[in-house]
Short mmCIF file of C-alpha atoms in Angstrom, two decimals:
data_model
loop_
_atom_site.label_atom_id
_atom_site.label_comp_id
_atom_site.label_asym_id
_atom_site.label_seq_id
_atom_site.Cartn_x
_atom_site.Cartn_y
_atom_site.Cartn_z
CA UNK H 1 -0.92 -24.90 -6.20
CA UNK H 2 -2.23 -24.56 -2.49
CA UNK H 3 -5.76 -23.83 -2.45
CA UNK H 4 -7.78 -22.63 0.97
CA UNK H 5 -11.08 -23.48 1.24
CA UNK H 6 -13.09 -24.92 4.01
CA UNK H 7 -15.65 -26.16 1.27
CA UNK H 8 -14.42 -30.30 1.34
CA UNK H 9 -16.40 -30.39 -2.41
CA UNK H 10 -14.92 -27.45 -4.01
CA UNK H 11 -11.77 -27.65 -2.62
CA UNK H 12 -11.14 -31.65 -4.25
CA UNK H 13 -12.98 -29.76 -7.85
CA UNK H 14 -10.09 -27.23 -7.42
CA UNK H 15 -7.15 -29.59 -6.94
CA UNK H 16 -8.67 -31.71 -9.70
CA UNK H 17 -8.54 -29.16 -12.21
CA UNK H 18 -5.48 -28.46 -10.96
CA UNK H 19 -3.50 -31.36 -11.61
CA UNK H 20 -5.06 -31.88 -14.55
CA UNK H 21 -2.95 -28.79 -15.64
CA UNK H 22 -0.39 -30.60 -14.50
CA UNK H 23 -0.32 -28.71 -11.04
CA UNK H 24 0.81 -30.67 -7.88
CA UNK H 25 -1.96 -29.56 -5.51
CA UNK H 26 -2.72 -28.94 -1.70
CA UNK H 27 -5.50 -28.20 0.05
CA UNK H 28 -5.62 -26.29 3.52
CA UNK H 29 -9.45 -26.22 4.88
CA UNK H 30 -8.51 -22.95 7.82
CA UNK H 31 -6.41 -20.00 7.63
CA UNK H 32 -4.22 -21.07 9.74
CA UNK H 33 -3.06 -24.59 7.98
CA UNK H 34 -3.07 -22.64 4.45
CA UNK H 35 0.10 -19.80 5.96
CA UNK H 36 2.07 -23.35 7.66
CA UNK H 37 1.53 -24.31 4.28
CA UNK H 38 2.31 -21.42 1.80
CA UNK H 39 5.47 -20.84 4.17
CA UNK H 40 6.84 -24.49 4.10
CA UNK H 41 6.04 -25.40 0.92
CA UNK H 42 6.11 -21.85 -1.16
CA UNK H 43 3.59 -22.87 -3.99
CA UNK H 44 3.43 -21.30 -7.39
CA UNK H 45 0.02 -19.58 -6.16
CA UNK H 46 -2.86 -19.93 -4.07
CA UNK H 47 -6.32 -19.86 -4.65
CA UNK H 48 -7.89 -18.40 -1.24
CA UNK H 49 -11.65 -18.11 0.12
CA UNK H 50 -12.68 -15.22 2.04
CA UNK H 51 -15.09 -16.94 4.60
CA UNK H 52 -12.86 -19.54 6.33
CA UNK H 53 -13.47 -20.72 9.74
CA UNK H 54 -10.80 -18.62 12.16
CA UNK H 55 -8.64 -16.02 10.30
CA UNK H 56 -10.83 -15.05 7.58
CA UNK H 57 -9.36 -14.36 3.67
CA UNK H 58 -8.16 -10.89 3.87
CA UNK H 59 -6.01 -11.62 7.36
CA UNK H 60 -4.28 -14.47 5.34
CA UNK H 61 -3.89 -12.09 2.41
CA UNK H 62 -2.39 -9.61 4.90
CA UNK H 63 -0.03 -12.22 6.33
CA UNK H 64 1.16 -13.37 3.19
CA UNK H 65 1.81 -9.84 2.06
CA UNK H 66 3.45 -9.02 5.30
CA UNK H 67 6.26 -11.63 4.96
CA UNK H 68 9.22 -11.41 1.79
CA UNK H 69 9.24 -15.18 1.89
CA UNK H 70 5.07 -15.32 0.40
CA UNK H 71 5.21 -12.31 -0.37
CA UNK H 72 5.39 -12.80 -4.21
CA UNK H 73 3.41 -15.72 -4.44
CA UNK H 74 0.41 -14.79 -6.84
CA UNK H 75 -3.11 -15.02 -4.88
CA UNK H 76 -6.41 -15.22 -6.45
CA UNK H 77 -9.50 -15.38 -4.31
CA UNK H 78 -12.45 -17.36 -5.49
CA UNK H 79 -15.43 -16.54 -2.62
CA UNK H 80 -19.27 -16.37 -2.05
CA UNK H 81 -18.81 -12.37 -0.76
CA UNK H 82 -17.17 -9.43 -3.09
CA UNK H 83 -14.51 -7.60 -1.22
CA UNK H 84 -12.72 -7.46 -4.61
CA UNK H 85 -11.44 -3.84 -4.50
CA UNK H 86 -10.00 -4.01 -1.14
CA UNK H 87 -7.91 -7.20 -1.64
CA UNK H 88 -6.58 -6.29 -4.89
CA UNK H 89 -5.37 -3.31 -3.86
CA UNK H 90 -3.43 -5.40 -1.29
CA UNK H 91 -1.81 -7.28 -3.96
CA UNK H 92 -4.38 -10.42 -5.01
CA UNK H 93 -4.58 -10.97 -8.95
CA UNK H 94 -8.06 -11.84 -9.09
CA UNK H 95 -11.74 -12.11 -7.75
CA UNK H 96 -14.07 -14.34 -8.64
CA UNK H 97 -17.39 -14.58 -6.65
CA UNK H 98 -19.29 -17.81 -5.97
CA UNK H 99 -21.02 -19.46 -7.76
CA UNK H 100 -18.42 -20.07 -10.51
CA UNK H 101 -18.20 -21.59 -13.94
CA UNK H 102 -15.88 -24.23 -15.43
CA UNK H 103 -15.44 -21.25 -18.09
CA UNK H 104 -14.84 -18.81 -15.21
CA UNK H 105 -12.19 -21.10 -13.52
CA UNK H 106 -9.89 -21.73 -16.79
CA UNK H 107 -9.88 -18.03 -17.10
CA UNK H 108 -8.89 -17.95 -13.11
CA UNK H 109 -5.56 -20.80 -14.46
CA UNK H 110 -5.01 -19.16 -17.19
CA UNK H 111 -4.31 -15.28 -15.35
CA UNK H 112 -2.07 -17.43 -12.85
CA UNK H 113 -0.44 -19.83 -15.89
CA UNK H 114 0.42 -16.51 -17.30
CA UNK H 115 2.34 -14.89 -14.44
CA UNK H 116 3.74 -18.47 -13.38
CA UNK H 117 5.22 -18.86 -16.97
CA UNK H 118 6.79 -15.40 -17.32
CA UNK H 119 9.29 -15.04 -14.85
CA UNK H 120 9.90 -11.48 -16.14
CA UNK H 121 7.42 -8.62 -15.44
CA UNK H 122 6.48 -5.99 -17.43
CA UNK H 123 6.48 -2.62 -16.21
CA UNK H 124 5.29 0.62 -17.73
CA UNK H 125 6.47 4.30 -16.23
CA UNK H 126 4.07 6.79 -17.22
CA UNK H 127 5.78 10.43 -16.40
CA UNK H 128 6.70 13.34 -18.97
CA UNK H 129 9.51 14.29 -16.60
CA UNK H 130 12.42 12.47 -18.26
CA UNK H 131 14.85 12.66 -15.15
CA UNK H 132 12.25 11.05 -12.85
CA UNK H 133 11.50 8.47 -15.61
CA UNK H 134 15.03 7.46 -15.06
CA UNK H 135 15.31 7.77 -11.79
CA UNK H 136 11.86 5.23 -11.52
CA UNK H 137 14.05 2.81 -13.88
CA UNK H 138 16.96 2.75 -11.66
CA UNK H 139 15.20 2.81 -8.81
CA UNK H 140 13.10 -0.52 -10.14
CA UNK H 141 15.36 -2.28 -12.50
CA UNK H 142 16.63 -5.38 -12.45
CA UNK H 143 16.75 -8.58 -14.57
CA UNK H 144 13.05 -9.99 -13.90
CA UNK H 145 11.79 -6.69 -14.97
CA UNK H 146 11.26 -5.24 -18.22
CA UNK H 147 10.63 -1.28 -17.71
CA UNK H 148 8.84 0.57 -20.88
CA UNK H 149 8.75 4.34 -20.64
CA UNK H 150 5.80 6.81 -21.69
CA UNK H 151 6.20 10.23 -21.74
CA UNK H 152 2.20 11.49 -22.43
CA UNK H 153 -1.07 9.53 -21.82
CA UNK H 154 -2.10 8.88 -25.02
CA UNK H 155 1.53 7.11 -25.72
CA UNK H 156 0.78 5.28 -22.80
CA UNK H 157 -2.50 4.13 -23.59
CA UNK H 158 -1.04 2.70 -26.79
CA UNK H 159 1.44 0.64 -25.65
CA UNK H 160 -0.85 -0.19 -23.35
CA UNK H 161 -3.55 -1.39 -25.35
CA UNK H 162 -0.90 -3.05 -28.28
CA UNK H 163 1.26 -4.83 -25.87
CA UNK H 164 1.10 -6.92 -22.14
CA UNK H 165 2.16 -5.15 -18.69
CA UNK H 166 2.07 -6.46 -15.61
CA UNK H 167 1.75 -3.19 -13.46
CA UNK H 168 1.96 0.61 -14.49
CA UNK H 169 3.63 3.37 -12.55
CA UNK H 170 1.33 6.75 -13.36
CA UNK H 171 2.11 10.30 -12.74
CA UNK H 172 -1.14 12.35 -12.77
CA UNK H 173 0.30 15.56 -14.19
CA UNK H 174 1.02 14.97 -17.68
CA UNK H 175 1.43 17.35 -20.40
CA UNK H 176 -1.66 15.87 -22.89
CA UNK H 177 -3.90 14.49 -20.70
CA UNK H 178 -4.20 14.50 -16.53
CA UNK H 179 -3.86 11.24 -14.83
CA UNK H 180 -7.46 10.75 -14.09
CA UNK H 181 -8.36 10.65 -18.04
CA UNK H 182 -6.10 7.62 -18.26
CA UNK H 183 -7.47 5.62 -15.60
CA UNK H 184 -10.97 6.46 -16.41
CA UNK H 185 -9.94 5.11 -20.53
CA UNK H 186 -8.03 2.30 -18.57
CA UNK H 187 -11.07 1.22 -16.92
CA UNK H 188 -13.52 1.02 -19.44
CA UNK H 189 -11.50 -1.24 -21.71
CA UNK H 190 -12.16 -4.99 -20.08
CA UNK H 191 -8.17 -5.83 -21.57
CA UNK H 192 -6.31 -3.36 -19.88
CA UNK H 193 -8.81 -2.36 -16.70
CA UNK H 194 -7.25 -4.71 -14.28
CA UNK H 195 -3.70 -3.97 -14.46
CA UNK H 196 -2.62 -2.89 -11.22
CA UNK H 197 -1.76 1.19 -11.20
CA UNK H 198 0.17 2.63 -8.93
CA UNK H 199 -0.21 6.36 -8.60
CA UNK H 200 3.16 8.22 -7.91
CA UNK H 201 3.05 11.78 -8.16
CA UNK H 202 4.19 15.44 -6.31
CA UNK H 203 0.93 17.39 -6.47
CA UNK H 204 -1.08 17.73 -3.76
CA UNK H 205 -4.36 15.95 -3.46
CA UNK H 206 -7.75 16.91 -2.14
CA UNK H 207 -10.10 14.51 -0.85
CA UNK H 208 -12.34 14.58 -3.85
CA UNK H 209 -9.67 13.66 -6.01
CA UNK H 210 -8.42 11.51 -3.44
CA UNK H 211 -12.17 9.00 -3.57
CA UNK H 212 -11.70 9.28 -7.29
CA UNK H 213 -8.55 7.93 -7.48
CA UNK H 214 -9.47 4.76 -4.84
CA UNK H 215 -11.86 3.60 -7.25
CA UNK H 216 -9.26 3.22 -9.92
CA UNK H 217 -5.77 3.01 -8.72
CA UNK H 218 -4.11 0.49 -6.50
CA UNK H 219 -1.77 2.49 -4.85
CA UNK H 220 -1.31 6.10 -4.10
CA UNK H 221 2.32 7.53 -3.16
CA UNK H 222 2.80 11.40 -3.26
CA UNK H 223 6.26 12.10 -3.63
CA UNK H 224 8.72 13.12 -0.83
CA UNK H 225 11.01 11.94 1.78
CA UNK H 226 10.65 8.53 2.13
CA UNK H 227 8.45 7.49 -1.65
CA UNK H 228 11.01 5.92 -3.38
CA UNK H 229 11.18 3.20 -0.72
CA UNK H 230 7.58 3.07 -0.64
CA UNK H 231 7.45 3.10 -4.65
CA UNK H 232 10.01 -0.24 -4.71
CA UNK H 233 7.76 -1.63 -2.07
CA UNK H 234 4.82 -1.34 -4.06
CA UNK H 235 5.39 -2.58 -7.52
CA UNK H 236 7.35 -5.66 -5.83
CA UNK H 237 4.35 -6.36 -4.13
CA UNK H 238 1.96 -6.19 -7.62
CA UNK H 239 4.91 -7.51 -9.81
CA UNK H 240 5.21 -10.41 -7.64
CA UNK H 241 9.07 -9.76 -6.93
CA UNK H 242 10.91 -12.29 -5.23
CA UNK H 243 12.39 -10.04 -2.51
CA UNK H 244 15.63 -12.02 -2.12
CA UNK H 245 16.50 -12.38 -5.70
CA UNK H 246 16.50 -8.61 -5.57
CA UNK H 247 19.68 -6.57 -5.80
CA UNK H 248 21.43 -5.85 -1.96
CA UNK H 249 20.52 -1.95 -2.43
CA UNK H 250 16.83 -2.99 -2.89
CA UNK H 251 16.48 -5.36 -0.54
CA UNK H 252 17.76 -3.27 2.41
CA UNK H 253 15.42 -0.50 1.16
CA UNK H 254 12.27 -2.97 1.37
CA UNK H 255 14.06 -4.80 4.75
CA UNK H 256 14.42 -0.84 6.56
CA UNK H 257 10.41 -0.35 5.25
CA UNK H 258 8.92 -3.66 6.44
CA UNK H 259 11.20 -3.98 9.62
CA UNK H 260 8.43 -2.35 11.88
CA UNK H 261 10.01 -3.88 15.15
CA UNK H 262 13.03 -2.02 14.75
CA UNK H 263 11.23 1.37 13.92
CA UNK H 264 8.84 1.09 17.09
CA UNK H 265 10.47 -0.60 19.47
CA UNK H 266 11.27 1.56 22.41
CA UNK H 267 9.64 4.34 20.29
CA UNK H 268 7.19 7.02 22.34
CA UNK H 269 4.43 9.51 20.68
CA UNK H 270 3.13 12.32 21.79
CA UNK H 271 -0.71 12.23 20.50
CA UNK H 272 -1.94 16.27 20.60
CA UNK H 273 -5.98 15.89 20.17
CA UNK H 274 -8.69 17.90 21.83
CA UNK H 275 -11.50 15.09 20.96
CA UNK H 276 -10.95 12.29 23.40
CA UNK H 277 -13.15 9.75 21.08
CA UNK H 278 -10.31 10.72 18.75
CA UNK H 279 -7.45 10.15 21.09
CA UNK H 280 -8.97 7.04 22.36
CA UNK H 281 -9.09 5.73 18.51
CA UNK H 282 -5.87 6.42 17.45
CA UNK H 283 -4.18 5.17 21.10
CA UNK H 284 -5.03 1.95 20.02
CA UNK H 285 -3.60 2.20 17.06
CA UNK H 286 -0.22 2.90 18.28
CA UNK H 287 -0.51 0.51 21.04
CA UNK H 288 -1.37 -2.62 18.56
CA UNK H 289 2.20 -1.79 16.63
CA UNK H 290 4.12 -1.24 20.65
CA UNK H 291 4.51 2.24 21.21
CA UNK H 292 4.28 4.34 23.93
CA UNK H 293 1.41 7.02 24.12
CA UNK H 294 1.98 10.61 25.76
CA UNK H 295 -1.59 12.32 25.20
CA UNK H 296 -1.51 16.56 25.34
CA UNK H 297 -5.13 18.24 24.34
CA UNK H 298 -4.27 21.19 23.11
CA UNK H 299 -0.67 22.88 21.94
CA UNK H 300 0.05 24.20 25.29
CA UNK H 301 0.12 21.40 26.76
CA UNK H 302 1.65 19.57 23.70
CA UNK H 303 4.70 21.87 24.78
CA UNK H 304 4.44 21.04 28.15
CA UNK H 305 4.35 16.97 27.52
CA UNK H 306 7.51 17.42 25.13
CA UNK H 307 10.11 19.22 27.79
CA UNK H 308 8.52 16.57 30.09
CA UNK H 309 9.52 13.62 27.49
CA UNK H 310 12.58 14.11 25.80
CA UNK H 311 12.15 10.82 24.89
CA UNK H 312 9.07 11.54 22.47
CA UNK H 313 10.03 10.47 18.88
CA UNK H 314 7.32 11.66 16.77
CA UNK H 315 4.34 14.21 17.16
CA UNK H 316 0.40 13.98 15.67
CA UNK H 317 -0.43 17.29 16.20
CA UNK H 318 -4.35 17.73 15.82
CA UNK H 319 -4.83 21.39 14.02
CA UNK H 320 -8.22 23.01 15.45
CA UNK H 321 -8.03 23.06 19.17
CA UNK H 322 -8.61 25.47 21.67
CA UNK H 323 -6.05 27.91 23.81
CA UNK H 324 -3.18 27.06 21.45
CA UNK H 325 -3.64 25.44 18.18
CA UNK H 326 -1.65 23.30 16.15
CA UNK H 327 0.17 25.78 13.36
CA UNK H 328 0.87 27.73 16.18
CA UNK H 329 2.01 25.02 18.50
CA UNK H 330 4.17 23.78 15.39
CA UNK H 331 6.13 27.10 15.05
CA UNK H 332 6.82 26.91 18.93
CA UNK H 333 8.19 23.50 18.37
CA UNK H 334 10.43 24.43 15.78
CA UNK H 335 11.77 27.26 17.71
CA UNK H 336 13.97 25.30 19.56
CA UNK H 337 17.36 24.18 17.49
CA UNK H 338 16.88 20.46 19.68
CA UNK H 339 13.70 19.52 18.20
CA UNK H 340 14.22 20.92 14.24
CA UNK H 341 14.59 17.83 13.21
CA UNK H 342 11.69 16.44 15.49
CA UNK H 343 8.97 14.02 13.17
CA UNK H 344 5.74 15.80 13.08
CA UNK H 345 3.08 14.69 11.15
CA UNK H 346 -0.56 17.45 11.08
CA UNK H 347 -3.99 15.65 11.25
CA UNK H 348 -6.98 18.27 10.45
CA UNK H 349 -10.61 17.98 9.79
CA UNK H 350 -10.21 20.23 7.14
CA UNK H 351 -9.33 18.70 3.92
CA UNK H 352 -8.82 21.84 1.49
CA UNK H 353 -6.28 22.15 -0.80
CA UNK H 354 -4.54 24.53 0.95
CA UNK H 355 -4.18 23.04 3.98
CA UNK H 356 -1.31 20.54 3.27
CA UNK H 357 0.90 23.55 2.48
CA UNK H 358 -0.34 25.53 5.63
CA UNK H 359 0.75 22.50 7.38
CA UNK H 360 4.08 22.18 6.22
CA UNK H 361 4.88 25.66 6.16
CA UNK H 362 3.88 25.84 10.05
CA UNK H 363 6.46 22.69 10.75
CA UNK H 364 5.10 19.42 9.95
CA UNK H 365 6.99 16.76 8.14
CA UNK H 366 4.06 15.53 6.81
CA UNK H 367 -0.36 15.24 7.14
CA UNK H 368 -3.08 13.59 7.13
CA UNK H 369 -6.61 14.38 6.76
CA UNK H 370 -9.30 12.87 9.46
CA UNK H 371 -10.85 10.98 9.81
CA UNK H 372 -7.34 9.33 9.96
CA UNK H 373 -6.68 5.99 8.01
CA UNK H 374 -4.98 3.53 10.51
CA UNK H 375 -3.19 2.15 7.62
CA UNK H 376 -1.65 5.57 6.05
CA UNK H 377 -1.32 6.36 9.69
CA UNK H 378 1.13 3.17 10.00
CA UNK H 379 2.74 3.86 6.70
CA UNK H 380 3.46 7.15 7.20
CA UNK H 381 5.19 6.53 10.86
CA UNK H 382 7.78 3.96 9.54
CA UNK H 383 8.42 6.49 6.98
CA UNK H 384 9.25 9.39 9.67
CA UNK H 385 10.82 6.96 12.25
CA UNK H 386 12.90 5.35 10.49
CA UNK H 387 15.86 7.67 11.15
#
């Protein structure tokens, strides 16, 4: 067990409790030290603080995540501030906040004694569509899983509630009962509210829906394209997959999704934005992961910027601006036979349900709402660039 704390006292109570569960125990009291560690000595889990001097707990979470040699290792965080929803939706098991009790802390062994013991997961598939079921199965399956299939919500709230999973898989239109009723009986039942759920699903989404959903589920995928990569990627992450014990298939899959170098590198995007505070903001995003900027402010000029840089291999085309706007400067683009198969991906203020169809319909790939996420924003480019 490698445990991260800068706190000298609580660290040594840790590793004491520990061993006396017959742990072998290390202690790492920055960031920095705990990663050398995690990577050279690949523990069984980690029990992480959020305040630590340098790199704080969520970039070490992010880092550990980021890499299919940690990736799996099980991560509890045990700190004096609650960020709890934000690092379990980045794959930690736990949160407990400071100050703890000797009760809380054999509850915090026994969640990781439990996954640490039970090398096989347990996965249930919640989708009354039996062909995607099976496609989810295949798509998943292997020998450390065990995938259980539910074809309504209320059969999936009793196996659910009569037997142990490890992560759920949740379509929100089902025939008996939509999505959100699940989650919402999910979470008020203390046995079953913390099992990670990953939404995976082909209806469109408002935002309304969309801040409903963050506060239960872990992960949101809508269905398209690129998803089943994205769905692999997921439960591996909240099953706590070993990424090279996977299958060859599977392991390219998650290797082309996580291999960001080779999806950017040399890569150029042509940013279309009219609000400079906008362009600015999401510049820096794209610079951070090494690709090239060409900035147009309206759709005009969007088609100007793109016969001056064949080179350009994706578009954000901003929707509302003036002279020429985006739908219209979408059509244009598709037009032309050489760029039909040109990424474009529609960010809009607007966030009505109609929108994402507009969008599509007009020539994007895919959307976004503003104000943009920079982490869907990074998602959804090594989904369209990987080509």
């Amino acid at each position: 067990l490698l445990v991260i704390e800068d706190d000298q006292a609580f660290a040594s109570l840790l590793l004491d409790l520990a061993r006396s569960k017959g742990y072998k125990g290390l202690i790492a009291e920055d960031g920095e030290t705990g990663l050398h560690l995690a990577d050279y000595y690949r523990p069984s889990a980690i029990l992480l603080d959020m305040g630590l001097p340098g790199i704080d707990g969520r970039e070490v979470l992010e880092r550990l995540k980021s890499s299919p040699e940690t990736r799996h290792i099980p991560v509890h965080f045990i700190s004096a501030s609650d960020q709890s929803t934000e690092v379990m939706q980045m794959g930690a098991i736990g949160y407990l906040t400071k100050p703890v009790s000797m009760e809380k802390l054999e509850q915090v062994f026994a969640r990781i004694e439990k996954l640490v013991a039970t090398p096989v997961k347990r996965l249930l598939i919640v989708e009354d569509d039996l062909v995607q079921r099976q496609a989810i199965k295949a798509l998943i399956g292997n020998g450390d899983v065990t995938a259980v299939e539910a074809a309504s919500g209320e059969e999936a709230h009793r196996l659910l509630k009569a037997e142990h999973f490890d992560c759920v898989i949740l379509d929100l239109g089902l025939g008996d009962m939509s999505g959100f009723d699940l989650l919402a009986r999910m979470k008020e039942d203390r046995d079953i509210s913390r099992i990670p759920v990953v939404i995976y699903t082909g209806r469109e989404i408002d935002q309304n829906e969309e801040e409903r959903l963050q506060q239960y589920a872990d992960s949101i995928i809508i269905k398209g394209a690129r998803s089943p990569e994205r769905l692999l990627d997921e439960t591996t992450l909240f099953l706590h997959r070993v990424e090279k014990n996977l299958p060859r298939a599977q392991q390219e899959m998650l290797n082309t999704l996580h291999h960001r170098e080779s999806a950017f590198a040399g890569r150029t995007i042509l940013l279309v934005d009219d609000d400079m505070r906008n362009v600015f903001a999401l510049s820096s995003v794209l610079e951070e992961q090494g690709l090239e900027t060409v900035v147009a402010r309206n759709g005009q000029e969007a088609l100007d910027k793109l016969a001056a840089h064949p080179e350009t291999s994706l578009v954000l085309m901003d929707i509302m601006m003036p002279e020429m706007d985006g739908y219209e400067a979408m059509r244009r683009i598709r037009s032309e036979p050489a760029k039909r198969q040109l990424p474009i991906i529609a960010l809009t203020a607007k966030a009505m349900r109609g929108d994402r169809n507009k969008c599509l319909e007009a020539g994007a790939n895919d959307y976004l709402a503003k104000p943009v996420d920079p982490e869907k924003l990074i998602s959804l480019l090594r989904v369209w660039l990987y080509r």
